[in-house]
Coordinates of C-alpha atoms in Angstrom, one line a residue:
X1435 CA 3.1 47.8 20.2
X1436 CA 0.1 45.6 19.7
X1437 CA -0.7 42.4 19.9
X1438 CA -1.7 40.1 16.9
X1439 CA -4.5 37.6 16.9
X1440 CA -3.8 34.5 16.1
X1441 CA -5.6 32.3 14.3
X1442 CA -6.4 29.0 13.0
X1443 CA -4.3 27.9 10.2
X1444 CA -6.4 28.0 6.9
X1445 CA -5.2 25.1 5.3
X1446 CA -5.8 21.3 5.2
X1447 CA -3.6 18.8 5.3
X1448 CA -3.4 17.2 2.1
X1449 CA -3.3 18.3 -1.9
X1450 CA -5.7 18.7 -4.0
X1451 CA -3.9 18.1 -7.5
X1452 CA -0.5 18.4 -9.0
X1453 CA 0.3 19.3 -12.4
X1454 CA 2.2 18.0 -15.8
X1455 CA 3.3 20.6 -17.9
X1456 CA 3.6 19.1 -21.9
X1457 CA 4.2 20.7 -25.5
X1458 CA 2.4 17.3 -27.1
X1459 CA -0.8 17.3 -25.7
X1460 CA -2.2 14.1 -27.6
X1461 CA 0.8 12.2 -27.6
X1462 CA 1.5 12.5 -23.4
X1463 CA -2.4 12.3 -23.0
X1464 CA -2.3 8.8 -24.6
X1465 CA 1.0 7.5 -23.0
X1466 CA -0.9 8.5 -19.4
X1467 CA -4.5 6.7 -20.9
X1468 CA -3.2 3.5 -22.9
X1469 CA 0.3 3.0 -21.6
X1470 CA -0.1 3.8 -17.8
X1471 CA -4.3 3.2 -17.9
X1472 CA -5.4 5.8 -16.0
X1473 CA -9.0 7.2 -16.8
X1474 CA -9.3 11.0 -17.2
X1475 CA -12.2 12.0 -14.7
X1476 CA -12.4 15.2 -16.8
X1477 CA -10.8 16.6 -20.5
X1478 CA -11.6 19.8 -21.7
X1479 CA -11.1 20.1 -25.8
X1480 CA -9.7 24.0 -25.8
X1481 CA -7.1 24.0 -28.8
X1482 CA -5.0 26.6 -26.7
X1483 CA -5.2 25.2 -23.7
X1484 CA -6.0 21.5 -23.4
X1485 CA -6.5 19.8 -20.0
X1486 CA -7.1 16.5 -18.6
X1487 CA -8.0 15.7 -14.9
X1488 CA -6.9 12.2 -13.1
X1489 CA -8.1 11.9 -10.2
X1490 CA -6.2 8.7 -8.0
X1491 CA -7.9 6.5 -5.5
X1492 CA -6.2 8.3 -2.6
X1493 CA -8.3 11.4 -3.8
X1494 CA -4.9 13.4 -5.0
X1495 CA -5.1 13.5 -8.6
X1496 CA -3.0 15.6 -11.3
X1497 CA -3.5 17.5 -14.2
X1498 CA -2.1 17.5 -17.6
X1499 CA -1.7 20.8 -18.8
X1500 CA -0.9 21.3 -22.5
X1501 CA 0.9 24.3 -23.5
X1502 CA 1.5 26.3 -26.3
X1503 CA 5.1 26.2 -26.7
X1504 CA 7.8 23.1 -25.5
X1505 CA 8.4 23.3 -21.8
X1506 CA 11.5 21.9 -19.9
X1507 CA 10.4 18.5 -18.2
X1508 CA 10.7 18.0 -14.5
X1509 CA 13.8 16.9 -13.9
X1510 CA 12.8 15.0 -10.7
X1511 CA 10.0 13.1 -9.8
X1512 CA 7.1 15.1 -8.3
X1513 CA 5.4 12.4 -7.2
X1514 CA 4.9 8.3 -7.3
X1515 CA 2.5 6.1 -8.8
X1516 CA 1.9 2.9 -6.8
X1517 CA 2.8 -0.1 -8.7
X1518 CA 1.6 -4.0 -7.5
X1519 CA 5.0 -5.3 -8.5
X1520 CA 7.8 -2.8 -9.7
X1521 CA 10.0 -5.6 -11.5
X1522 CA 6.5 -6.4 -13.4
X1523 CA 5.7 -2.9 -13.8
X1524 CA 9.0 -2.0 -15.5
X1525 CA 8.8 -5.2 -17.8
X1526 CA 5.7 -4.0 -18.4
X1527 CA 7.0 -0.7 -19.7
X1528 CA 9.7 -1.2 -21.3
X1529 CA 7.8 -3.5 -24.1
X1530 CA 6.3 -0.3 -24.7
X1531 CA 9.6 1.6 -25.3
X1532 CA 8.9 3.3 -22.1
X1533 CA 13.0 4.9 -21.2
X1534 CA 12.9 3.5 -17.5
X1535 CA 15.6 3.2 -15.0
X1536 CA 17.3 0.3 -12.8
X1537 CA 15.1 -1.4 -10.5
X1538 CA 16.1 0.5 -6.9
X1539 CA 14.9 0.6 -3.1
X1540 CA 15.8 -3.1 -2.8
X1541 CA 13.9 -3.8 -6.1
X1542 CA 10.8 -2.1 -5.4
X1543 CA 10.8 0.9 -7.2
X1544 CA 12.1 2.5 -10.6
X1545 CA 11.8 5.7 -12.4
X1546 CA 10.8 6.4 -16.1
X1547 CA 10.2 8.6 -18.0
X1548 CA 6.9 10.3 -20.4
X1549 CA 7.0 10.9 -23.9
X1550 CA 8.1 14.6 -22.8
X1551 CA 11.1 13.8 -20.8
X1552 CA 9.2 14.5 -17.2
X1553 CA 10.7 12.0 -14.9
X1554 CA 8.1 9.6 -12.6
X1555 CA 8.6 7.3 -9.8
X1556 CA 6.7 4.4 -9.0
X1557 CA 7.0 1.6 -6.0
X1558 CA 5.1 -1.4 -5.0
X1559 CA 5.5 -1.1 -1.3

């Protein structure tokens, strides 16, 4: 029987991007721009494929991916976006006919929803 090498583990320790699957391109794309204001670091205008790149402060970003046929929304949240105030965030939202949920985590944090159904978190602490 031999004996394996072992080596150094070849990954780092954080993520590089995670990804949002939607059916309506434009209209997600402009709930994550005007609604949420993030600024797209990169687009790319392929009719069969559109993408946008975000890329947050904490150097994880996401992508949206648009697809060519409707795709079932993440029914959890994959990740959070921090908020400065959760029960101003979700006012905040909610004028804008965002579906959101209750205010949770000893009012710091709620989850809502994107124009495709794909559930996100945020919190303020």
């Amino acid at each position: 029987m031999s004996e394996s090498k072992v080596s150094a583990i070849p990954f780092t320790q954080d993520i590089g991007n995670c990804y949002i699957h939607v059916y309506n391109f434009g209209k997600a794309y402009d709930f994550y721009t005007k609604t949420l204001g993030l600024v797209p670091a990169w687009t790319n205008d392929d009719p069969k494929k559109p993408l946008a790149g975000f890329n947050m402060e904490n150097r994880v970003g996401f992508i949206l991916v648009g697809m060519p046929e409707p795709v079932a929304p993440l029914p959890y949240a994959a990740f959070h976006f921090r908020c400065t105030d959760a029960a101003a965030a979700r006012d905040y939202l909610i004028e804008r006919g965002v579906q959101v949920g209750e205010l949770a985590h000893d009012k710091h944090a709620f989850e809502f929803w994107d124009p495709e159904g794909n559930k996100l978190f945020t919190m303020d602490i």
